[in-house]
PDB file of C-alpha atoms in Angstrom:
ATOM      1  CA  MET A 461       0.371   0.123  -0.090  1.00  0.00           C
ATOM      2  CA  ALA A 462       1.329   3.369  -1.073  1.00  0.00           C
ATOM      3  CA  SER A 463       0.773   6.790  -0.069  1.00  0.00           C
ATOM      4  CA  THR A 464      -0.704   9.195  -2.566  1.00  0.00           C
ATOM      5  CA  ASP A 465       0.534  12.602  -3.700  1.00  0.00           C
ATOM      6  CA  THR A 466      -1.065  14.855  -1.527  1.00  0.00           C
ATOM      7  CA  GLY A 467       1.215  17.605  -1.140  1.00  0.00           C
ATOM      8  CA  SER A 468       4.259  17.633   1.289  1.00  0.00           C
ATOM      9  CA  GLY A 469       3.848  15.885   4.665  1.00  0.00           C
ATOM     10  CA  LYS A 470       1.314  13.965   6.409  1.00  0.00           C
ATOM     11  CA  VAL A 471      -1.952  14.883   7.746  1.00  0.00           C
ATOM     12  CA  PHE A 472      -2.499  13.673  11.632  1.00  0.00           C
ATOM     13  CA  CYS A 473      -5.731  14.224  13.113  1.00  0.00           C
ATOM     14  CA  ILE A 474      -5.063  13.948  16.910  1.00  0.00           C
ATOM     15  CA  GLY A 475      -8.456  14.836  18.580  1.00  0.00           C
ATOM     16  CA  PHE A 476     -10.209  12.125  20.681  1.00  0.00           C
ATOM     17  CA  GLN A 477     -12.828  10.120  19.610  1.00  0.00           C
ATOM     18  CA  LYS A 478     -16.699  11.735  19.211  1.00  0.00           C
ATOM     19  CA  THR A 479     -15.351  14.996  18.138  1.00  0.00           C
ATOM     20  CA  GLY A 480     -15.570  14.570  14.290  1.00  0.00           C
ATOM     21  CA  THR A 481     -12.712  12.391  13.523  1.00  0.00           C
ATOM     22  CA  SER A 482     -15.021  10.163  11.472  1.00  0.00           C
ATOM     23  CA  SER A 483     -16.522  13.152   9.382  1.00  0.00           C
ATOM     24  CA  LEU A 484     -12.941  14.495   8.898  1.00  0.00           C
ATOM     25  CA  ARG A 485     -11.456  11.101   7.579  1.00  0.00           C
ATOM     26  CA  ASP A 486     -14.093  11.396   5.020  1.00  0.00           C
ATOM     27  CA  ALA A 487     -13.641  14.776   3.867  1.00  0.00           C
ATOM     28  CA  LEU A 488      -9.944  14.030   3.750  1.00  0.00           C
ATOM     29  CA  ALA A 489     -10.712  10.820   1.671  1.00  0.00           C
ATOM     30  CA  GLN A 490     -12.789  12.658  -0.545  1.00  0.00           C
ATOM     31  CA  ILE A 491      -9.667  15.172  -1.472  1.00  0.00           C
ATOM     32  CA  GLY A 492      -7.422  12.245  -2.041  1.00  0.00           C
ATOM     33  CA  TYR A 493      -5.952  11.353   1.223  1.00  0.00           C
ATOM     34  CA  ARG A 494      -5.453   7.637   1.968  1.00  0.00           C
ATOM     35  CA  VAL A 495      -6.646   7.484   5.661  1.00  0.00           C
ATOM     36  CA  CYS A 496      -5.615   5.068   8.197  1.00  0.00           C
ATOM     37  CA  GLY A 497      -8.279   4.939  11.237  1.00  0.00           C
ATOM     38  CA  VAL A 498      -8.237   3.169  14.722  1.00  0.00           C
ATOM     39  CA  PHE A 499      -5.427   0.377  15.053  1.00  0.00           C
ATOM     40  CA  GLY A 500      -4.878  -2.155  17.925  1.00  0.00           C
ATOM     41  CA  ARG A 501      -8.058  -3.597  18.368  1.00  0.00           C
ATOM     42  CA  ASP A 502      -6.902  -7.057  18.403  1.00  0.00           C
ATOM     43  CA  VAL A 503      -3.748  -6.690  20.108  1.00  0.00           C
ATOM     44  CA  PRO A 504      -3.924  -7.451  23.970  1.00  0.00           C
ATOM     45  CA  LEU A 505      -3.450  -4.632  26.535  1.00  0.00           C
ATOM     46  CA  ASP A 506      -0.423  -5.289  27.933  1.00  0.00           C
ATOM     47  CA  GLU A 507       1.301  -5.818  24.464  1.00  0.00           C
ATOM     48  CA  LEU A 508      -0.480  -2.790  22.976  1.00  0.00           C
ATOM     49  CA  ARG A 509       0.679  -0.657  25.776  1.00  0.00           C
ATOM     50  CA  THR A 510       4.540  -1.197  24.979  1.00  0.00           C
ATOM     51  CA  THR A 511       4.111  -1.408  21.465  1.00  0.00           C
ATOM     52  CA  TYR A 512       1.875   0.905  19.956  1.00  0.00           C
ATOM     53  CA  VAL A 513       4.064   3.671  19.430  1.00  0.00           C
ATOM     54  CA  GLN A 514       6.293   1.858  17.306  1.00  0.00           C
ATOM     55  CA  ARG A 515       3.186   0.039  15.661  1.00  0.00           C
ATOM     56  CA  GLY A 516       1.823   3.334  15.148  1.00  0.00           C
ATOM     57  CA  LEU A 517       4.926   4.821  13.213  1.00  0.00           C
ATOM     58  CA  GLU A 518       5.282   1.782  11.052  1.00  0.00           C
ATOM     59  CA  ILE A 519       1.774   2.009   9.941  1.00  0.00           C
ATOM     60  CA  ALA A 520       1.772   5.694   9.274  1.00  0.00           C
ATOM     61  CA  LYS A 521       4.266   5.644   6.873  1.00  0.00           C
ATOM     62  CA  GLU A 522       1.843   3.660   4.486  1.00  0.00           C
ATOM     63  CA  TYR A 523      -0.844   6.427   4.793  1.00  0.00           C
ATOM     64  CA  ASP A 524      -1.269  10.385   4.093  1.00  0.00           C
ATOM     65  CA  ALA A 525      -3.398  10.784   7.033  1.00  0.00           C
ATOM     66  CA  VAL A 526      -4.522   9.018  10.224  1.00  0.00           C
ATOM     67  CA  GLU A 527      -7.282   9.632  12.724  1.00  0.00           C
ATOM     68  CA  ASP A 528      -9.243   7.877  15.665  1.00  0.00           C
ATOM     69  CA  MET A 529      -7.687   6.185  18.512  1.00  0.00           C
ATOM     70  CA  PRO A 530      -4.865   5.445  19.759  1.00  0.00           C
ATOM     71  CA  TRP A 531      -3.364   7.773  17.569  1.00  0.00           C
ATOM     72  CA  PRO A 532      -3.767  11.011  19.527  1.00  0.00           C
ATOM     73  CA  LEU A 533      -1.779   9.446  22.246  1.00  0.00           C
ATOM     74  CA  MET A 534       1.478   9.786  20.294  1.00  0.00           C
ATOM     75  CA  PHE A 535       1.150  13.107  18.480  1.00  0.00           C
ATOM     76  CA  ARG A 536       4.760  14.255  19.876  1.00  0.00           C
ATOM     77  CA  GLU A 537       6.338  11.247  18.370  1.00  0.00           C
ATOM     78  CA  LEU A 538       4.281  11.504  15.146  1.00  0.00           C
ATOM     79  CA  ASP A 539       5.553  15.131  14.881  1.00  0.00           C
ATOM     80  CA  GLU A 540       9.380  13.864  15.494  1.00  0.00           C
ATOM     81  CA  ALA A 541       8.917  10.939  12.889  1.00  0.00           C
ATOM     82  CA  PHE A 542       7.388  13.125  10.172  1.00  0.00           C
ATOM     83  CA  PRO A 543       8.805  16.870  10.083  1.00  0.00           C
ATOM     84  CA  GLY A 544       6.747  19.136   8.113  1.00  0.00           C
ATOM     85  CA  SER A 545       3.337  17.199   8.647  1.00  0.00           C
ATOM     86  CA  LYS A 546       0.142  19.157   9.613  1.00  0.00           C
ATOM     87  CA  PHE A 547      -1.686  18.376  12.626  1.00  0.00           C
ATOM     88  CA  ILE A 548      -5.677  18.864  13.096  1.00  0.00           C
ATOM     89  CA  LEU A 549      -7.188  18.812  16.539  1.00  0.00           C
ATOM     90  CA  THR A 550     -10.811  18.028  16.188  1.00  0.00           C
ATOM     91  CA  MET A 551     -12.442  19.692  19.353  1.00  0.00           C
ATOM     92  CA  ARG A 552     -15.823  19.587  21.154  1.00  0.00           C
ATOM     93  CA  GLU A 553     -17.446  21.205  24.124  1.00  0.00           C
ATOM     94  CA  THR A 554     -16.348  18.805  27.164  1.00  0.00           C
ATOM     95  CA  ASP A 555     -19.651  18.264  28.276  1.00  0.00           C
ATOM     96  CA  ARG A 556     -21.144  17.469  24.759  1.00  0.00           C
ATOM     97  CA  TRP A 557     -18.278  15.266  24.195  1.00  0.00           C
ATOM     98  CA  TYR A 558     -18.622  13.007  27.429  1.00  0.00           C
ATOM     99  CA  ARG A 559     -22.309  12.770  26.828  1.00  0.00           C
ATOM    100  CA  SER A 560     -21.598  11.273  23.154  1.00  0.00           C
ATOM    101  CA  ILE A 561     -18.538   8.989  24.174  1.00  0.00           C
ATOM    102  CA  ALA A 562     -20.752   7.927  27.155  1.00  0.00           C
ATOM    103  CA  ASN A 563     -23.660   6.783  24.810  1.00  0.00           C
ATOM    104  CA  HIS A 564     -21.263   5.359  22.339  1.00  0.00           C
ATOM    105  CA  PHE A 565     -19.758   3.178  24.493  1.00  0.00           C
ATOM    106  CA  GLY A 566     -21.644   2.880  27.578  1.00  0.00           C
ATOM    107  CA  ASP A 567     -20.318   0.968  30.587  1.00  0.00           C
ATOM    108  CA  ASN A 568     -18.944  -2.081  28.262  1.00  0.00           C
ATOM    109  CA  PRO A 569     -15.219  -2.411  28.524  1.00  0.00           C
ATOM    110  CA  TYR A 570     -12.708  -1.531  25.832  1.00  0.00           C
ATOM    111  CA  HIS A 571      -9.033  -2.185  25.901  1.00  0.00           C
ATOM    112  CA  ILE A 572      -8.198   1.201  23.889  1.00  0.00           C
ATOM    113  CA  GLN A 573      -9.995   3.027  26.469  1.00  0.00           C
ATOM    114  CA  GLN A 574      -7.989   1.498  29.133  1.00  0.00           C
ATOM    115  CA  LEU A 575      -4.788   2.736  27.494  1.00  0.00           C
ATOM    116  CA  THR A 576      -6.410   6.027  26.839  1.00  0.00           C
ATOM    117  CA  TYR A 577      -7.738   6.559  30.450  1.00  0.00           C
ATOM    118  CA  GLY A 578      -6.251   4.086  32.820  1.00  0.00           C
ATOM    119  CA  ASP A 579      -6.612   0.336  33.470  1.00  0.00           C
ATOM    120  CA  ASP A 580      -9.282   1.090  36.007  1.00  0.00           C
ATOM    121  CA  ALA A 581     -11.390   3.437  33.570  1.00  0.00           C
ATOM    122  CA  PRO A 582     -12.411   0.829  30.677  1.00  0.00           C
ATOM    123  CA  ALA A 583     -15.685   2.550  29.903  1.00  0.00           C
ATOM    124  CA  PRO A 584     -16.863   6.155  30.092  1.00  0.00           C
ATOM    125  CA  VAL A 585     -20.108   5.426  32.408  1.00  0.00           C
ATOM    126  CA  GLY A 586     -18.764   5.185  35.702  1.00  0.00           C
ATOM    127  CA  HIS A 587     -15.772   6.861  35.147  1.00  0.00           C
ATOM    128  CA  GLU A 588     -16.740  10.740  34.061  1.00  0.00           C
ATOM    129  CA  ALA A 589     -14.423  12.632  36.044  1.00  0.00           C
ATOM    130  CA  ARG A 590     -11.528  10.600  34.769  1.00  0.00           C
ATOM    131  CA  TYR A 591     -12.542  10.640  31.116  1.00  0.00           C
ATOM    132  CA  ARG A 592     -13.266  14.419  31.385  1.00  0.00           C
ATOM    133  CA  GLU A 593     -10.151  15.143  33.225  1.00  0.00           C
ATOM    134  CA  VAL A 594      -8.168  13.074  30.452  1.00  0.00           C
ATOM    135  CA  TYR A 595      -9.739  14.872  27.658  1.00  0.00           C
ATOM    136  CA  ASP A 596      -9.287  18.216  28.775  1.00  0.00           C
ATOM    137  CA  ALA A 597      -5.429  17.413  29.719  1.00  0.00           C
ATOM    138  CA  HIS A 598      -4.946  15.750  25.936  1.00  0.00           C
ATOM    139  CA  ASN A 599      -6.261  19.016  24.443  1.00  0.00           C
ATOM    140  CA  ALA A 600      -4.296  21.431  26.597  1.00  0.00           C
ATOM    141  CA  ALA A 601      -0.910  19.513  25.841  1.00  0.00           C
ATOM    142  CA  VAL A 602      -1.677  19.560  22.276  1.00  0.00           C
ATOM    143  CA  ARG A 603      -2.140  23.606  22.320  1.00  0.00           C
ATOM    144  CA  ALA A 604       0.980  23.885  24.668  1.00  0.00           C
ATOM    145  CA  TYR A 605       3.064  21.659  22.420  1.00  0.00           C
ATOM    146  CA  PHE A 606       2.319  23.660  18.966  1.00  0.00           C
ATOM    147  CA  ALA A 607       2.145  27.217  20.923  1.00  0.00           C
ATOM    148  CA  ASP A 608       5.075  28.384  18.919  1.00  0.00           C
ATOM    149  CA  ARG A 609       4.186  26.727  15.555  1.00  0.00           C
ATOM    150  CA  PRO A 610       0.665  27.686  14.932  1.00  0.00           C
ATOM    151  CA  GLY A 611       0.633  27.045  11.407  1.00  0.00           C
ATOM    152  CA  ASP A 612       1.210  23.331  12.114  1.00  0.00           C
ATOM    153  CA  LEU A 613      -2.036  23.014  13.836  1.00  0.00           C
ATOM    154  CA  LEU A 614      -5.723  23.343  13.379  1.00  0.00           C
ATOM    155  CA  GLU A 615      -8.430  23.143  16.121  1.00  0.00           C
ATOM    156  CA  PHE A 616     -11.255  21.988  14.099  1.00  0.00           C
ATOM    157  CA  TRP A 617     -15.046  22.355  15.436  1.00  0.00           C
ATOM    158  CA  LEU A 618     -17.689  21.042  13.871  1.00  0.00           C
ATOM    159  CA  GLU A 619     -20.074  22.083  16.118  1.00  0.00           C
ATOM    160  CA  ARG A 620     -18.954  25.635  15.381  1.00  0.00           C
ATOM    161  CA  GLN A 621     -19.436  25.119  11.787  1.00  0.00           C
ATOM    162  CA  HIS A 622     -15.773  24.709  10.414  1.00  0.00           C
ATOM    163  CA  GLY A 623     -15.843  23.108   7.310  1.00  0.00           C
ATOM    164  CA  TRP A 624     -13.974  23.308   3.991  1.00  0.00           C
ATOM    165  CA  ALA A 625     -12.791  26.496   3.978  1.00  0.00           C
ATOM    166  CA  GLU A 626     -11.081  26.117   7.078  1.00  0.00           C
ATOM    167  CA  LEU A 627      -9.405  22.612   6.143  1.00  0.00           C
ATOM    168  CA  GLY A 628      -8.577  23.515   2.649  1.00  0.00           C
ATOM    169  CA  GLU A 629      -6.563  26.803   3.807  1.00  0.00           C
ATOM    170  CA  PHE A 630      -4.885  24.941   6.397  1.00  0.00           C
ATOM    171  CA  LEU A 631      -3.666  22.207   4.147  1.00  0.00           C
ATOM    172  CA  GLY A 632      -2.890  24.805   1.283  1.00  0.00           C
ATOM    173  CA  ARG A 633      -5.438  23.072  -0.940  1.00  0.00           C
ATOM    174  CA  ASP A 634      -7.705  25.262  -3.286  1.00  0.00           C
ATOM    175  CA  ASP A 635      -9.332  22.351  -4.743  1.00  0.00           C
ATOM    176  CA  VAL A 636     -11.791  21.426  -1.727  1.00  0.00           C
ATOM    177  CA  PRO A 637     -15.534  21.133  -1.996  1.00  0.00           C
ATOM    178  CA  VAL A 638     -17.557  24.434  -1.622  1.00  0.00           C
ATOM    179  CA  GLY A 639     -20.672  23.906   0.544  1.00  0.00           C
ATOM    180  CA  ARG A 640     -22.012  21.891   3.297  1.00  0.00           C
ATOM    181  CA  PHE A 641     -18.626  19.704   5.037  1.00  0.00           C
ATOM    182  CA  VAL A 642     -19.077  15.942   5.399  1.00  0.00           C
ATOM    183  CA  HIS A 643     -21.332  14.793   8.615  1.00  0.00           C
ATOM    184  CA  THR A 644     -20.664  11.241   8.681  1.00  0.00           C
ATOM    185  CA  ASN A 645     -23.864   9.143  10.212  1.00  0.00           C
ATOM    186  CA  SER A 646     -22.654   8.616  13.901  1.00  0.00           C
ATOM    187  CA  GLN A 647     -25.397   6.340  14.361  1.00  0.00           C
ATOM    188  CA  THR A 648     -24.236   3.742  11.645  1.00  0.00           C
ATOM    189  CA  GLN A 649     -20.757   4.100  12.789  1.00  0.00           C
ATOM    190  CA  ARG A 650     -21.804   3.138  16.244  1.00  0.00           C
ATOM    191  CA  GLY A 651     -23.626   0.041  15.225  1.00  0.00           C
ATOM    192  CA  LYS A 652     -20.605  -0.898  13.301  1.00  0.00           C
ATOM    193  CA  LEU A 653     -18.205  -0.488  16.366  1.00  0.00           C
ATOM    194  CA  VAL A 654     -20.776  -2.234  18.794  1.00  0.00           C
ATOM    195  CA  ASN A 655     -20.914  -5.419  16.434  1.00  0.00           C
ATOM    196  CA  ARG A 656     -17.085  -5.663  16.241  1.00  0.00           C
ATOM    197  CA  ILE A 657     -16.819  -4.990  20.001  1.00  0.00           C
ATOM    198  CA  ARG A 658     -19.675  -7.675  20.750  1.00  0.00           C
ATOM    199  CA  GLY A 659     -18.181 -10.299  18.393  1.00  0.00           C
ATOM    200  CA  ARG A 660     -14.670 -10.095  20.045  1.00  0.00           C
ATOM    201  CA  LEU A 661     -16.063 -10.267  23.529  1.00  0.00           C
ATOM    202  CA  ILE A 662     -17.850 -13.504  22.704  1.00  0.00           C
ATOM    203  CA  ARG A 663     -14.835 -15.174  21.237  1.00  0.00           C
ATOM    204  CA  MET A 664     -13.320 -14.410  24.488  1.00  0.00           C
ATOM    205  CA  GLY A 665     -16.083 -15.745  26.759  1.00  0.00           C
ATOM    206  CA  VAL A 666     -16.872 -12.247  28.355  1.00  0.00           C
ATOM    207  CA  PRO A 667     -20.369 -12.003  29.708  1.00  0.00           C
ATOM    208  CA  LEU A 668     -22.252  -8.910  27.931  1.00  0.00           C
ATOM    209  CA  LYS A 669     -24.558  -6.148  29.002  1.00  0.00           C
ATOM    210  CA  SER A 670     -26.547  -4.120  26.096  1.00  0.00           C
ATOM    211  CA  MET A 671     -24.572  -1.907  24.106  1.00  0.00           C
ATOM    212  CA  ASP A 672     -27.785  -0.297  22.860  1.00  0.00           C
ATOM    213  CA  GLY A 673     -28.580   1.530  25.642  1.00  0.00           C
TER     214      GLY A 673
END
């Protein structure tokens, strides 16, 4: 698999889940970027914890852009490994973000959440304070890291009507569409994710609660 010619550098979406990452993924794909999403679903937590950075760096070589977890956790390493790249921090107000991720995952455990929020916080429901704390700390860390390089970071807020104009200007692309930005169907994405997680847990013999509310 080879990356396509979309200009200099790569594009790394380093916003957390449920901040518009799926919409950004589809928008980037629409203008020619080969995008990689989540990785590490089938890697045990103990192994993933010690290998996700190296795994991610190897995967990123083959794509023009990345989004979803656990990419945001390694934004510093991505910046060091791929100089000249652009970073997009998809954003959402913390209250709305937490409600969305809690509705999406419920109290069902997911090991990538443990990697992100801690071993004792495998699901958003029941761990609201931890999730909010980690989310806010990540966004603050990204802003601080790029404080002296504003041209390398775009804060992208779908709920503030950011869209093609902001994305095109940031990427130096004058060929982006005009009009309404991509809004990927979150319910469809949620259903696909639920089915993947449910199937994996069933194969592991884990008793399940409903993930459908």
